[in-house]
Amino acid sequence: MKFTPGLLIGLVLLLFFTPACTSIQSNSLIQPGVETWTLDNGNSLGQTFYARFDGLEGVGVTVVEVGQAGEIFARLYDNPGESLPLAESVVPVTPDLSGERLIISFPALPESYRQDYYLELSTTSAVIDLAVAPPEAYAHGAMYSDGEPVQNQLDFSLLYQPMLLFRGLVGEITIWMGWLLLAILAFILPGWVILNQLWGKNPPGIFVKTALSAGISLAIYPLLLLWTDLVG
Protein backbone atom coordinates (compact mmCIF):
# COMPACT_ATOMS: atom_id res chain seq x y z
CA MET A 1 0.00 0.00 0.00
CA LYS A 2 1.44 3.34 -1.03
CA PHE A 3 1.25 6.07 1.64
CA THR A 4 0.68 9.39 -0.09
CA PRO A 5 0.75 12.71 1.84
CA GLY A 6 -3.03 12.98 1.50
CA LEU A 7 -3.52 9.51 2.96
CA LEU A 8 -1.22 10.25 5.89
CA ILE A 9 -3.08 13.48 6.63
CA GLY A 10 -6.36 11.58 6.46
CA LEU A 11 -5.11 8.96 8.92
CA VAL A 12 -4.00 11.66 11.34
CA LEU A 13 -7.40 13.36 11.13
CA LEU A 14 -9.12 10.00 11.59
CA LEU A 15 -7.11 9.32 14.74
CA PHE A 16 -8.01 12.78 16.02
CA PHE A 17 -11.74 12.65 15.30
CA THR A 18 -12.32 9.03 16.39
CA PRO A 19 -12.46 10.06 20.10
CA ALA A 20 -14.29 13.31 19.22
CA CYS A 21 -17.02 12.59 21.77
CA THR A 22 -14.48 12.30 24.58
CA SER A 23 -13.28 15.44 26.32
CA ILE A 24 -9.61 16.34 26.19
CA GLN A 25 -8.29 16.82 29.72
CA SER A 26 -5.63 19.39 30.57
CA ASN A 27 -3.97 19.20 33.98
CA SER A 28 -3.12 22.64 35.33
CA LEU A 29 -1.33 22.12 38.64
CA ILE A 30 2.41 21.78 39.01
CA GLN A 31 1.82 19.23 41.77
CA PRO A 32 -1.30 17.32 42.88
CA GLY A 33 -3.25 18.05 46.02
CA VAL A 34 -1.56 17.18 49.30
CA GLU A 35 -4.23 18.45 51.73
CA THR A 36 -8.01 18.23 52.01
CA TRP A 37 -10.76 20.82 52.32
CA THR A 38 -14.30 19.95 53.37
CA LEU A 39 -17.26 21.19 51.35
CA ASP A 40 -20.58 20.97 53.18
CA ASN A 41 -23.76 22.93 53.79
CA GLY A 42 -21.88 25.54 55.79
CA ASN A 43 -19.46 26.83 53.17
CA SER A 44 -18.63 27.23 49.49
CA LEU A 45 -15.43 26.62 47.55
CA GLY A 46 -14.24 28.41 44.44
CA GLN A 47 -11.30 28.49 42.05
CA THR A 48 -10.22 31.04 39.47
CA PHE A 49 -8.41 29.65 36.45
CA TYR A 50 -7.19 30.41 32.95
CA ALA A 51 -8.41 28.45 29.91
CA ARG A 52 -5.65 27.62 27.43
CA PHE A 53 -7.92 26.45 24.58
CA ASP A 54 -11.34 26.98 23.03
CA GLY A 55 -14.13 24.56 23.89
CA LEU A 56 -13.97 24.53 27.69
CA GLU A 57 -16.73 22.16 28.78
CA GLY A 58 -15.90 20.95 32.26
CA VAL A 59 -13.73 20.94 35.34
CA GLY A 60 -12.54 17.87 37.21
CA VAL A 61 -11.85 18.01 40.97
CA THR A 62 -10.24 15.29 43.07
CA VAL A 63 -12.46 13.71 45.72
CA VAL A 64 -10.56 12.43 48.76
CA GLU A 65 -13.56 11.13 50.70
CA VAL A 66 -17.35 11.35 50.57
CA GLY A 67 -18.72 11.82 54.08
CA GLN A 68 -22.33 12.08 52.97
CA ALA A 69 -23.98 11.60 49.59
CA GLY A 70 -25.93 14.44 48.02
CA GLU A 71 -25.61 17.01 45.25
CA ILE A 72 -23.06 19.69 44.42
CA PHE A 73 -24.19 22.91 42.76
CA ALA A 74 -21.56 24.31 40.39
CA ARG A 75 -21.63 27.78 38.85
CA LEU A 76 -19.16 29.18 36.33
CA TYR A 77 -18.54 32.94 36.24
CA ASP A 78 -16.29 35.35 34.39
CA ASN A 79 -14.78 36.39 37.73
CA PRO A 80 -15.56 36.13 41.47
CA GLY A 81 -17.42 39.46 41.49
CA GLU A 82 -20.05 38.45 38.93
CA SER A 83 -23.61 37.64 40.02
CA LEU A 84 -24.87 36.13 36.74
CA PRO A 85 -23.27 32.74 35.97
CA LEU A 86 -22.17 31.73 32.49
CA ALA A 87 -23.20 28.13 33.17
CA GLU A 88 -24.66 26.02 35.99
CA SER A 89 -24.53 22.33 36.76
CA VAL A 90 -25.86 19.94 39.41
CA VAL A 91 -23.58 16.97 40.09
CA PRO A 92 -24.64 13.95 42.18
CA VAL A 93 -22.17 12.78 44.83
CA THR A 94 -22.09 9.10 45.79
CA PRO A 95 -19.81 7.20 48.22
CA ASP A 96 -18.01 5.39 45.39
CA LEU A 97 -16.46 8.69 44.27
CA SER A 98 -13.92 8.59 47.11
CA GLY A 99 -10.45 8.74 45.60
CA GLU A 100 -11.85 9.51 42.15
CA ARG A 101 -12.16 12.52 39.86
CA LEU A 102 -15.51 14.32 40.07
CA ILE A 103 -16.34 15.75 36.62
CA ILE A 104 -18.39 18.94 36.53
CA SER A 105 -19.75 19.36 33.00
CA PHE A 106 -21.49 22.29 31.31
CA PRO A 107 -22.19 23.39 27.72
CA ALA A 108 -18.94 23.90 25.81
CA LEU A 109 -17.74 27.50 25.52
CA PRO A 110 -16.67 28.09 21.88
CA GLU A 111 -14.36 31.04 22.63
CA SER A 112 -12.73 30.18 25.95
CA TYR A 113 -9.13 30.55 24.69
CA ARG A 114 -7.12 32.87 26.98
CA GLN A 115 -10.17 33.65 29.12
CA ASP A 116 -10.29 33.78 32.92
CA TYR A 117 -13.09 32.01 34.80
CA TYR A 118 -14.28 31.40 38.32
CA LEU A 119 -15.86 28.10 39.39
CA GLU A 120 -17.90 28.09 42.60
CA LEU A 121 -19.06 24.91 44.35
CA SER A 122 -21.74 24.67 47.03
CA THR A 123 -24.06 22.04 48.51
CA THR A 124 -27.09 21.72 50.76
CA SER A 125 -26.86 18.01 51.44
CA ALA A 126 -23.45 16.50 50.65
CA VAL A 127 -20.32 16.38 52.79
CA ILE A 128 -17.22 15.89 50.69
CA ASP A 129 -13.47 16.28 51.21
CA LEU A 130 -11.68 17.70 48.15
CA ALA A 131 -7.93 17.65 47.51
CA VAL A 132 -6.19 21.00 47.61
CA ALA A 133 -2.63 21.99 46.73
CA PRO A 134 -0.26 24.73 47.97
CA PRO A 135 -0.72 28.24 46.51
CA GLU A 136 2.39 27.97 44.34
CA ALA A 137 1.05 24.86 42.58
CA TYR A 138 -0.92 27.03 40.12
CA ALA A 139 0.16 30.43 38.83
CA HIS A 140 -3.00 31.59 37.02
CA GLY A 141 -5.63 31.61 39.74
CA ALA A 142 -6.54 31.22 43.39
CA MET A 143 -8.82 29.17 45.59
CA TYR A 144 -11.72 30.84 47.41
CA SER A 145 -13.61 29.85 50.53
CA ASP A 146 -16.95 31.58 51.12
CA GLY A 147 -16.01 34.18 48.51
CA GLU A 148 -12.63 35.05 50.05
CA PRO A 149 -9.22 34.00 48.62
CA VAL A 150 -7.22 31.50 50.69
CA GLN A 151 -3.65 30.20 50.54
CA ASN A 152 -4.47 27.05 48.57
CA GLN A 153 -5.40 25.81 45.10
CA LEU A 154 -8.08 23.26 44.27
CA ASP A 155 -6.66 20.11 42.75
CA PHE A 156 -8.43 20.45 39.39
CA SER A 157 -8.12 19.78 35.68
CA LEU A 158 -9.89 21.38 32.72
CA LEU A 159 -11.80 19.51 30.04
CA TYR A 160 -12.18 20.70 26.45
CA GLN A 161 -14.49 19.69 23.61
CA PRO A 162 -12.15 18.22 20.92
CA MET A 163 -13.80 19.75 17.84
CA LEU A 164 -13.87 23.27 19.28
CA LEU A 165 -10.32 22.90 20.58
CA PHE A 166 -9.11 21.78 17.14
CA ARG A 167 -11.00 24.59 15.39
CA GLY A 168 -9.46 27.14 17.75
CA LEU A 169 -5.95 25.78 17.16
CA VAL A 170 -6.44 25.94 13.38
CA GLY A 171 -7.65 29.53 13.66
CA GLU A 172 -4.69 30.49 15.83
CA ILE A 173 -2.21 28.84 13.44
CA THR A 174 -3.84 30.70 10.53
CA ILE A 175 -3.40 34.03 12.33
CA TRP A 176 0.27 33.33 13.06
CA MET A 177 0.88 32.23 9.48
CA GLY A 178 -0.58 35.55 8.34
CA TRP A 179 1.78 37.44 10.66
CA LEU A 180 4.69 35.34 9.37
CA LEU A 181 3.78 36.22 5.78
CA LEU A 182 3.62 39.93 6.64
CA ALA A 183 7.01 39.67 8.37
CA ILE A 184 8.52 38.10 5.25
CA LEU A 185 7.04 40.83 3.06
CA ALA A 186 8.23 43.59 5.39
CA PHE A 187 11.63 42.34 6.56
CA ILE A 188 12.95 40.08 3.80
CA LEU A 189 11.39 41.00 0.45
CA PRO A 190 12.83 44.58 0.14
CA GLY A 191 16.39 43.37 0.78
CA TRP A 192 15.85 40.38 -1.52
CA VAL A 193 14.88 42.70 -4.39
CA ILE A 194 17.92 44.92 -3.79
CA LEU A 195 20.27 41.92 -3.69
CA ASN A 196 18.84 40.62 -6.97
CA GLN A 197 19.65 43.97 -8.59
CA LEU A 198 23.15 44.33 -7.15
CA TRP A 199 24.52 40.79 -7.03
CA GLY A 200 26.30 39.60 -10.11
CA LYS A 201 27.28 36.05 -10.93
CA ASN A 202 27.48 33.26 -8.32
CA PRO A 203 24.78 34.51 -5.92
CA PRO A 204 24.94 33.17 -2.35
CA GLY A 205 22.88 30.23 -1.10
CA ILE A 206 19.30 30.77 -0.06
CA PHE A 207 20.06 30.86 3.69
CA VAL A 208 22.86 33.41 3.30
CA LYS A 209 20.72 35.44 0.90
CA THR A 210 17.80 35.40 3.31
CA ALA A 211 19.99 36.59 6.20
CA LEU A 212 21.51 39.38 4.07
CA SER A 213 18.04 40.35 2.82
CA ALA A 214 16.78 40.66 6.38
CA GLY A 215 19.76 42.84 7.34
CA ILE A 216 19.29 45.14 4.35
CA SER A 217 15.52 45.37 4.92
CA LEU A 218 15.98 46.29 8.57
CA ALA A 219 18.51 48.97 7.57
CA ILE A 220 16.04 50.54 5.12
CA TYR A 221 13.32 51.43 7.64
CA PRO A 222 15.35 53.79 9.90
CA LEU A 223 16.47 55.66 6.75
CA LEU A 224 12.89 55.76 5.51
CA LEU A 225 11.70 57.18 8.82
CA LEU A 226 14.52 59.75 8.79
CA TRP A 227 13.73 61.03 5.30
CA THR A 228 9.97 61.12 5.83
CA ASP A 229 10.58 63.09 9.03
CA LEU A 230 12.75 65.59 7.11
CA VAL A 231 10.09 66.15 4.45
CA GLY A 232 7.33 66.31 7.04
PDB file of C-alpha atoms in Angstrom:
ATOM      1  CA  MET A   1       0.000   0.000   0.000  1.00  0.00           C
ATOM      2  CA  LYS A   2       1.440   3.343  -1.035  1.00  0.00           C
ATOM      3  CA  PHE A   3       1.254   6.070   1.636  1.00  0.00           C
ATOM      4  CA  THR A   4       0.681   9.391  -0.091  1.00  0.00           C
ATOM      5  CA  PRO A   5       0.752  12.711   1.838  1.00  0.00           C
ATOM      6  CA  GLY A   6      -3.031  12.976   1.496  1.00  0.00           C
ATOM      7  CA  LEU A   7      -3.525   9.510   2.957  1.00  0.00           C
ATOM      8  CA  LEU A   8      -1.215  10.253   5.886  1.00  0.00           C
ATOM      9  CA  ILE A   9      -3.078  13.481   6.631  1.00  0.00           C
ATOM     10  CA  GLY A  10      -6.362  11.581   6.457  1.00  0.00           C
ATOM     11  CA  LEU A  11      -5.107   8.962   8.916  1.00  0.00           C
ATOM     12  CA  VAL A  12      -3.997  11.658  11.341  1.00  0.00           C
ATOM     13  CA  LEU A  13      -7.400  13.357  11.133  1.00  0.00           C
ATOM     14  CA  LEU A  14      -9.124   9.998  11.591  1.00  0.00           C
ATOM     15  CA  LEU A  15      -7.110   9.316  14.736  1.00  0.00           C
ATOM     16  CA  PHE A  16      -8.014  12.776  16.018  1.00  0.00           C
ATOM     17  CA  PHE A  17     -11.744  12.646  15.301  1.00  0.00           C
ATOM     18  CA  THR A  18     -12.318   9.032  16.395  1.00  0.00           C
ATOM     19  CA  PRO A  19     -12.457  10.060  20.098  1.00  0.00           C
ATOM     20  CA  ALA A  20     -14.292  13.307  19.218  1.00  0.00           C
ATOM     21  CA  CYS A  21     -17.023  12.588  21.766  1.00  0.00           C
ATOM     22  CA  THR A  22     -14.476  12.301  24.575  1.00  0.00           C
ATOM     23  CA  SER A  23     -13.285  15.444  26.324  1.00  0.00           C
ATOM     24  CA  ILE A  24      -9.612  16.344  26.191  1.00  0.00           C
ATOM     25  CA  GLN A  25      -8.287  16.818  29.720  1.00  0.00           C
ATOM     26  CA  SER A  26      -5.633  19.387  30.572  1.00  0.00           C
ATOM     27  CA  ASN A  27      -3.965  19.199  33.985  1.00  0.00           C
ATOM     28  CA  SER A  28      -3.121  22.638  35.335  1.00  0.00           C
ATOM     29  CA  LEU A  29      -1.332  22.124  38.637  1.00  0.00           C
ATOM     30  CA  ILE A  30       2.414  21.779  39.013  1.00  0.00           C
ATOM     31  CA  GLN A  31       1.823  19.228  41.771  1.00  0.00           C
ATOM     32  CA  PRO A  32      -1.299  17.315  42.879  1.00  0.00           C
ATOM     33  CA  GLY A  33      -3.251  18.051  46.020  1.00  0.00           C
ATOM     34  CA  VAL A  34      -1.561  17.177  49.305  1.00  0.00           C
ATOM     35  CA  GLU A  35      -4.227  18.452  51.727  1.00  0.00           C
ATOM     36  CA  THR A  36      -8.013  18.231  52.010  1.00  0.00           C
ATOM     37  CA  TRP A  37     -10.761  20.819  52.317  1.00  0.00           C
ATOM     38  CA  THR A  38     -14.302  19.954  53.373  1.00  0.00           C
ATOM     39  CA  LEU A  39     -17.258  21.193  51.348  1.00  0.00           C
ATOM     40  CA  ASP A  40     -20.584  20.969  53.176  1.00  0.00           C
ATOM     41  CA  ASN A  41     -23.763  22.933  53.788  1.00  0.00           C
ATOM     42  CA  GLY A  42     -21.878  25.543  55.789  1.00  0.00           C
ATOM     43  CA  ASN A  43     -19.456  26.833  53.170  1.00  0.00           C
ATOM     44  CA  SER A  44     -18.628  27.229  49.495  1.00  0.00           C
ATOM     45  CA  LEU A  45     -15.435  26.617  47.548  1.00  0.00           C
ATOM     46  CA  GLY A  46     -14.236  28.407  44.436  1.00  0.00           C
ATOM     47  CA  GLN A  47     -11.303  28.494  42.047  1.00  0.00           C
ATOM     48  CA  THR A  48     -10.224  31.041  39.467  1.00  0.00           C
ATOM     49  CA  PHE A  49      -8.412  29.652  36.450  1.00  0.00           C
ATOM     50  CA  TYR A  50      -7.193  30.411  32.945  1.00  0.00           C
ATOM     51  CA  ALA A  51      -8.412  28.446  29.910  1.00  0.00           C
ATOM     52  CA  ARG A  52      -5.650  27.618  27.432  1.00  0.00           C
ATOM     53  CA  PHE A  53      -7.915  26.455  24.580  1.00  0.00           C
ATOM     54  CA  ASP A  54     -11.343  26.979  23.027  1.00  0.00           C
ATOM     55  CA  GLY A  55     -14.134  24.557  23.891  1.00  0.00           C
ATOM     56  CA  LEU A  56     -13.966  24.525  27.691  1.00  0.00           C
ATOM     57  CA  GLU A  57     -16.725  22.156  28.778  1.00  0.00           C
ATOM     58  CA  GLY A  58     -15.897  20.949  32.263  1.00  0.00           C
ATOM     59  CA  VAL A  59     -13.734  20.943  35.341  1.00  0.00           C
ATOM     60  CA  GLY A  60     -12.541  17.872  37.214  1.00  0.00           C
ATOM     61  CA  VAL A  61     -11.845  18.010  40.966  1.00  0.00           C
ATOM     62  CA  THR A  62     -10.245  15.289  43.066  1.00  0.00           C
ATOM     63  CA  VAL A  63     -12.457  13.714  45.725  1.00  0.00           C
ATOM     64  CA  VAL A  64     -10.562  12.426  48.757  1.00  0.00           C
ATOM     65  CA  GLU A  65     -13.560  11.130  50.701  1.00  0.00           C
ATOM     66  CA  VAL A  66     -17.347  11.353  50.571  1.00  0.00           C
ATOM     67  CA  GLY A  67     -18.722  11.817  54.079  1.00  0.00           C
ATOM     68  CA  GLN A  68     -22.334  12.075  52.972  1.00  0.00           C
ATOM     69  CA  ALA A  69     -23.982  11.605  49.588  1.00  0.00           C
ATOM     70  CA  GLY A  70     -25.925  14.437  48.017  1.00  0.00           C
ATOM     71  CA  GLU A  71     -25.614  17.010  45.255  1.00  0.00           C
ATOM     72  CA  ILE A  72     -23.064  19.694  44.418  1.00  0.00           C
ATOM     73  CA  PHE A  73     -24.189  22.908  42.756  1.00  0.00           C
ATOM     74  CA  ALA A  74     -21.557  24.307  40.392  1.00  0.00           C
ATOM     75  CA  ARG A  75     -21.627  27.778  38.848  1.00  0.00           C
ATOM     76  CA  LEU A  76     -19.163  29.181  36.330  1.00  0.00           C
ATOM     77  CA  TYR A  77     -18.542  32.944  36.244  1.00  0.00           C
ATOM     78  CA  ASP A  78     -16.286  35.350  34.390  1.00  0.00           C
ATOM     79  CA  ASN A  79     -14.775  36.394  37.734  1.00  0.00           C
ATOM     80  CA  PRO A  80     -15.558  36.135  41.467  1.00  0.00           C
ATOM     81  CA  GLY A  81     -17.417  39.457  41.493  1.00  0.00           C
ATOM     82  CA  GLU A  82     -20.055  38.446  38.934  1.00  0.00           C
ATOM     83  CA  SER A  83     -23.611  37.644  40.017  1.00  0.00           C
ATOM     84  CA  LEU A  84     -24.868  36.132  36.740  1.00  0.00           C
ATOM     85  CA  PRO A  85     -23.267  32.740  35.969  1.00  0.00           C
ATOM     86  CA  LEU A  86     -22.171  31.734  32.490  1.00  0.00           C
ATOM     87  CA  ALA A  87     -23.197  28.134  33.171  1.00  0.00           C
ATOM     88  CA  GLU A  88     -24.662  26.025  35.988  1.00  0.00           C
ATOM     89  CA  SER A  89     -24.534  22.327  36.759  1.00  0.00           C
ATOM     90  CA  VAL A  90     -25.857  19.941  39.414  1.00  0.00           C
ATOM     91  CA  VAL A  91     -23.581  16.972  40.088  1.00  0.00           C
ATOM     92  CA  PRO A  92     -24.637  13.952  42.177  1.00  0.00           C
ATOM     93  CA  VAL A  93     -22.169  12.780  44.828  1.00  0.00           C
ATOM     94  CA  THR A  94     -22.086   9.100  45.789  1.00  0.00           C
ATOM     95  CA  PRO A  95     -19.809   7.200  48.219  1.00  0.00           C
ATOM     96  CA  ASP A  96     -18.007   5.393  45.394  1.00  0.00           C
ATOM     97  CA  LEU A  97     -16.460   8.695  44.273  1.00  0.00           C
ATOM     98  CA  SER A  98     -13.920   8.587  47.109  1.00  0.00           C
ATOM     99  CA  GLY A  99     -10.448   8.743  45.598  1.00  0.00           C
ATOM    100  CA  GLU A 100     -11.854   9.505  42.150  1.00  0.00           C
ATOM    101  CA  ARG A 101     -12.163  12.523  39.863  1.00  0.00           C
ATOM    102  CA  LEU A 102     -15.511  14.324  40.065  1.00  0.00           C
ATOM    103  CA  ILE A 103     -16.336  15.749  36.623  1.00  0.00           C
ATOM    104  CA  ILE A 104     -18.395  18.939  36.530  1.00  0.00           C
ATOM    105  CA  SER A 105     -19.749  19.356  32.996  1.00  0.00           C
ATOM    106  CA  PHE A 106     -21.487  22.292  31.309  1.00  0.00           C
ATOM    107  CA  PRO A 107     -22.192  23.387  27.720  1.00  0.00           C
ATOM    108  CA  ALA A 108     -18.944  23.902  25.810  1.00  0.00           C
ATOM    109  CA  LEU A 109     -17.737  27.502  25.519  1.00  0.00           C
ATOM    110  CA  PRO A 110     -16.665  28.093  21.876  1.00  0.00           C
ATOM    111  CA  GLU A 111     -14.360  31.044  22.631  1.00  0.00           C
ATOM    112  CA  SER A 112     -12.731  30.177  25.954  1.00  0.00           C
ATOM    113  CA  TYR A 113      -9.131  30.554  24.693  1.00  0.00           C
ATOM    114  CA  ARG A 114      -7.125  32.869  26.977  1.00  0.00           C
ATOM    115  CA  GLN A 115     -10.171  33.647  29.115  1.00  0.00           C
ATOM    116  CA  ASP A 116     -10.294  33.778  32.917  1.00  0.00           C
ATOM    117  CA  TYR A 117     -13.089  32.009  34.796  1.00  0.00           C
ATOM    118  CA  TYR A 118     -14.279  31.396  38.318  1.00  0.00           C
ATOM    119  CA  LEU A 119     -15.859  28.097  39.392  1.00  0.00           C
ATOM    120  CA  GLU A 120     -17.903  28.094  42.599  1.00  0.00           C
ATOM    121  CA  LEU A 121     -19.061  24.910  44.351  1.00  0.00           C
ATOM    122  CA  SER A 122     -21.740  24.670  47.034  1.00  0.00           C
ATOM    123  CA  THR A 123     -24.062  22.044  48.506  1.00  0.00           C
ATOM    124  CA  THR A 124     -27.093  21.724  50.755  1.00  0.00           C
ATOM    125  CA  SER A 125     -26.862  18.009  51.436  1.00  0.00           C
ATOM    126  CA  ALA A 126     -23.445  16.498  50.646  1.00  0.00           C
ATOM    127  CA  VAL A 127     -20.315  16.381  52.789  1.00  0.00           C
ATOM    128  CA  ILE A 128     -17.220  15.890  50.691  1.00  0.00           C
ATOM    129  CA  ASP A 129     -13.470  16.279  51.206  1.00  0.00           C
ATOM    130  CA  LEU A 130     -11.681  17.702  48.154  1.00  0.00           C
ATOM    131  CA  ALA A 131      -7.934  17.645  47.507  1.00  0.00           C
ATOM    132  CA  VAL A 132      -6.189  21.002  47.613  1.00  0.00           C
ATOM    133  CA  ALA A 133      -2.626  21.994  46.735  1.00  0.00           C
ATOM    134  CA  PRO A 134      -0.262  24.732  47.970  1.00  0.00           C
ATOM    135  CA  PRO A 135      -0.725  28.244  46.510  1.00  0.00           C
ATOM    136  CA  GLU A 136       2.394  27.967  44.336  1.00  0.00           C
ATOM    137  CA  ALA A 137       1.049  24.857  42.578  1.00  0.00           C
ATOM    138  CA  TYR A 138      -0.925  27.025  40.118  1.00  0.00           C
ATOM    139  CA  ALA A 139       0.165  30.430  38.825  1.00  0.00           C
ATOM    140  CA  HIS A 140      -2.998  31.591  37.021  1.00  0.00           C
ATOM    141  CA  GLY A 141      -5.634  31.609  39.741  1.00  0.00           C
ATOM    142  CA  ALA A 142      -6.538  31.220  43.394  1.00  0.00           C
ATOM    143  CA  MET A 143      -8.819  29.168  45.591  1.00  0.00           C
ATOM    144  CA  TYR A 144     -11.720  30.843  47.410  1.00  0.00           C
ATOM    145  CA  SER A 145     -13.614  29.845  50.535  1.00  0.00           C
ATOM    146  CA  ASP A 146     -16.953  31.583  51.124  1.00  0.00           C
ATOM    147  CA  GLY A 147     -16.011  34.182  48.512  1.00  0.00           C
ATOM    148  CA  GLU A 148     -12.629  35.053  50.052  1.00  0.00           C
ATOM    149  CA  PRO A 149      -9.218  34.003  48.623  1.00  0.00           C
ATOM    150  CA  VAL A 150      -7.223  31.500  50.686  1.00  0.00           C
ATOM    151  CA  GLN A 151      -3.649  30.203  50.543  1.00  0.00           C
ATOM    152  CA  ASN A 152      -4.470  27.053  48.567  1.00  0.00           C
ATOM    153  CA  GLN A 153      -5.395  25.811  45.103  1.00  0.00           C
ATOM    154  CA  LEU A 154      -8.077  23.264  44.274  1.00  0.00           C
ATOM    155  CA  ASP A 155      -6.660  20.107  42.746  1.00  0.00           C
ATOM    156  CA  PHE A 156      -8.429  20.451  39.390  1.00  0.00           C
ATOM    157  CA  SER A 157      -8.120  19.782  35.681  1.00  0.00           C
ATOM    158  CA  LEU A 158      -9.887  21.383  32.720  1.00  0.00           C
ATOM    159  CA  LEU A 159     -11.804  19.510  30.043  1.00  0.00           C
ATOM    160  CA  TYR A 160     -12.180  20.702  26.448  1.00  0.00           C
ATOM    161  CA  GLN A 161     -14.494  19.692  23.607  1.00  0.00           C
ATOM    162  CA  PRO A 162     -12.153  18.220  20.921  1.00  0.00           C
ATOM    163  CA  MET A 163     -13.797  19.748  17.837  1.00  0.00           C
ATOM    164  CA  LEU A 164     -13.873  23.267  19.275  1.00  0.00           C
ATOM    165  CA  LEU A 165     -10.319  22.898  20.578  1.00  0.00           C
ATOM    166  CA  PHE A 166      -9.112  21.776  17.140  1.00  0.00           C
ATOM    167  CA  ARG A 167     -11.000  24.591  15.395  1.00  0.00           C
ATOM    168  CA  GLY A 168      -9.458  27.143  17.754  1.00  0.00           C
ATOM    169  CA  LEU A 169      -5.952  25.783  17.159  1.00  0.00           C
ATOM    170  CA  VAL A 170      -6.436  25.938  13.375  1.00  0.00           C
ATOM    171  CA  GLY A 171      -7.649  29.531  13.664  1.00  0.00           C
ATOM    172  CA  GLU A 172      -4.686  30.489  15.834  1.00  0.00           C
ATOM    173  CA  ILE A 173      -2.211  28.837  13.439  1.00  0.00           C
ATOM    174  CA  THR A 174      -3.842  30.704  10.528  1.00  0.00           C
ATOM    175  CA  ILE A 175      -3.397  34.025  12.328  1.00  0.00           C
ATOM    176  CA  TRP A 176       0.270  33.325  13.060  1.00  0.00           C
ATOM    177  CA  MET A 177       0.883  32.234   9.481  1.00  0.00           C
ATOM    178  CA  GLY A 178      -0.581  35.548   8.340  1.00  0.00           C
ATOM    179  CA  TRP A 179       1.776  37.440  10.656  1.00  0.00           C
ATOM    180  CA  LEU A 180       4.691  35.345   9.368  1.00  0.00           C
ATOM    181  CA  LEU A 181       3.781  36.218   5.777  1.00  0.00           C
ATOM    182  CA  LEU A 182       3.622  39.932   6.638  1.00  0.00           C
ATOM    183  CA  ALA A 183       7.011  39.669   8.366  1.00  0.00           C
ATOM    184  CA  ILE A 184       8.516  38.099   5.246  1.00  0.00           C
ATOM    185  CA  LEU A 185       7.043  40.827   3.056  1.00  0.00           C
ATOM    186  CA  ALA A 186       8.231  43.591   5.391  1.00  0.00           C
ATOM    187  CA  PHE A 187      11.631  42.342   6.559  1.00  0.00           C
ATOM    188  CA  ILE A 188      12.951  40.078   3.801  1.00  0.00           C
ATOM    189  CA  LEU A 189      11.392  40.995   0.447  1.00  0.00           C
ATOM    190  CA  PRO A 190      12.828  44.576   0.140  1.00  0.00           C
ATOM    191  CA  GLY A 191      16.385  43.372   0.785  1.00  0.00           C
ATOM    192  CA  TRP A 192      15.854  40.384  -1.518  1.00  0.00           C
ATOM    193  CA  VAL A 193      14.878  42.702  -4.387  1.00  0.00           C
ATOM    194  CA  ILE A 194      17.923  44.923  -3.794  1.00  0.00           C
ATOM    195  CA  LEU A 195      20.274  41.916  -3.692  1.00  0.00           C
ATOM    196  CA  ASN A 196      18.840  40.623  -6.969  1.00  0.00           C
ATOM    197  CA  GLN A 197      19.646  43.973  -8.592  1.00  0.00           C
ATOM    198  CA  LEU A 198      23.152  44.332  -7.153  1.00  0.00           C
ATOM    199  CA  TRP A 199      24.522  40.788  -7.028  1.00  0.00           C
ATOM    200  CA  GLY A 200      26.298  39.604 -10.115  1.00  0.00           C
ATOM    201  CA  LYS A 201      27.283  36.054 -10.929  1.00  0.00           C
ATOM    202  CA  ASN A 202      27.479  33.261  -8.324  1.00  0.00           C
ATOM    203  CA  PRO A 203      24.777  34.510  -5.919  1.00  0.00           C
ATOM    204  CA  PRO A 204      24.937  33.172  -2.350  1.00  0.00           C
ATOM    205  CA  GLY A 205      22.883  30.229  -1.104  1.00  0.00           C
ATOM    206  CA  ILE A 206      19.303  30.773  -0.062  1.00  0.00           C
ATOM    207  CA  PHE A 207      20.062  30.860   3.692  1.00  0.00           C
ATOM    208  CA  VAL A 208      22.857  33.408   3.297  1.00  0.00           C
ATOM    209  CA  LYS A 209      20.723  35.438   0.897  1.00  0.00           C
ATOM    210  CA  THR A 210      17.797  35.397   3.315  1.00  0.00           C
ATOM    211  CA  ALA A 211      19.992  36.586   6.197  1.00  0.00           C
ATOM    212  CA  LEU A 212      21.509  39.378   4.070  1.00  0.00           C
ATOM    213  CA  SER A 213      18.043  40.351   2.825  1.00  0.00           C
ATOM    214  CA  ALA A 214      16.779  40.657   6.382  1.00  0.00           C
ATOM    215  CA  GLY A 215      19.759  42.835   7.344  1.00  0.00           C
ATOM    216  CA  ILE A 216      19.287  45.143   4.346  1.00  0.00           C
ATOM    217  CA  SER A 217      15.520  45.366   4.920  1.00  0.00           C
ATOM    218  CA  LEU A 218      15.984  46.293   8.571  1.00  0.00           C
ATOM    219  CA  ALA A 219      18.510  48.968   7.569  1.00  0.00           C
ATOM    220  CA  ILE A 220      16.038  50.543   5.125  1.00  0.00           C
ATOM    221  CA  TYR A 221      13.325  51.429   7.644  1.00  0.00           C
ATOM    222  CA  PRO A 222      15.350  53.794   9.900  1.00  0.00           C
ATOM    223  CA  LEU A 223      16.471  55.662   6.754  1.00  0.00           C
ATOM    224  CA  LEU A 224      12.890  55.756   5.510  1.00  0.00           C
ATOM    225  CA  LEU A 225      11.703  57.183   8.821  1.00  0.00           C
ATOM    226  CA  LEU A 226      14.524  59.752   8.793  1.00  0.00           C
ATOM    227  CA  TRP A 227      13.734  61.034   5.297  1.00  0.00           C
ATOM    228  CA  THR A 228       9.974  61.119   5.831  1.00  0.00           C
ATOM    229  CA  ASP A 229      10.584  63.088   9.029  1.00  0.00           C
ATOM    230  CA  LEU A 230      12.753  65.588   7.110  1.00  0.00           C
ATOM    231  CA  VAL A 231      10.090  66.154   4.453  1.00  0.00           C
ATOM    232  CA  GLY A 232       7.329  66.310   7.044  1.00  0.00           C
TER     233      GLY A 232
END
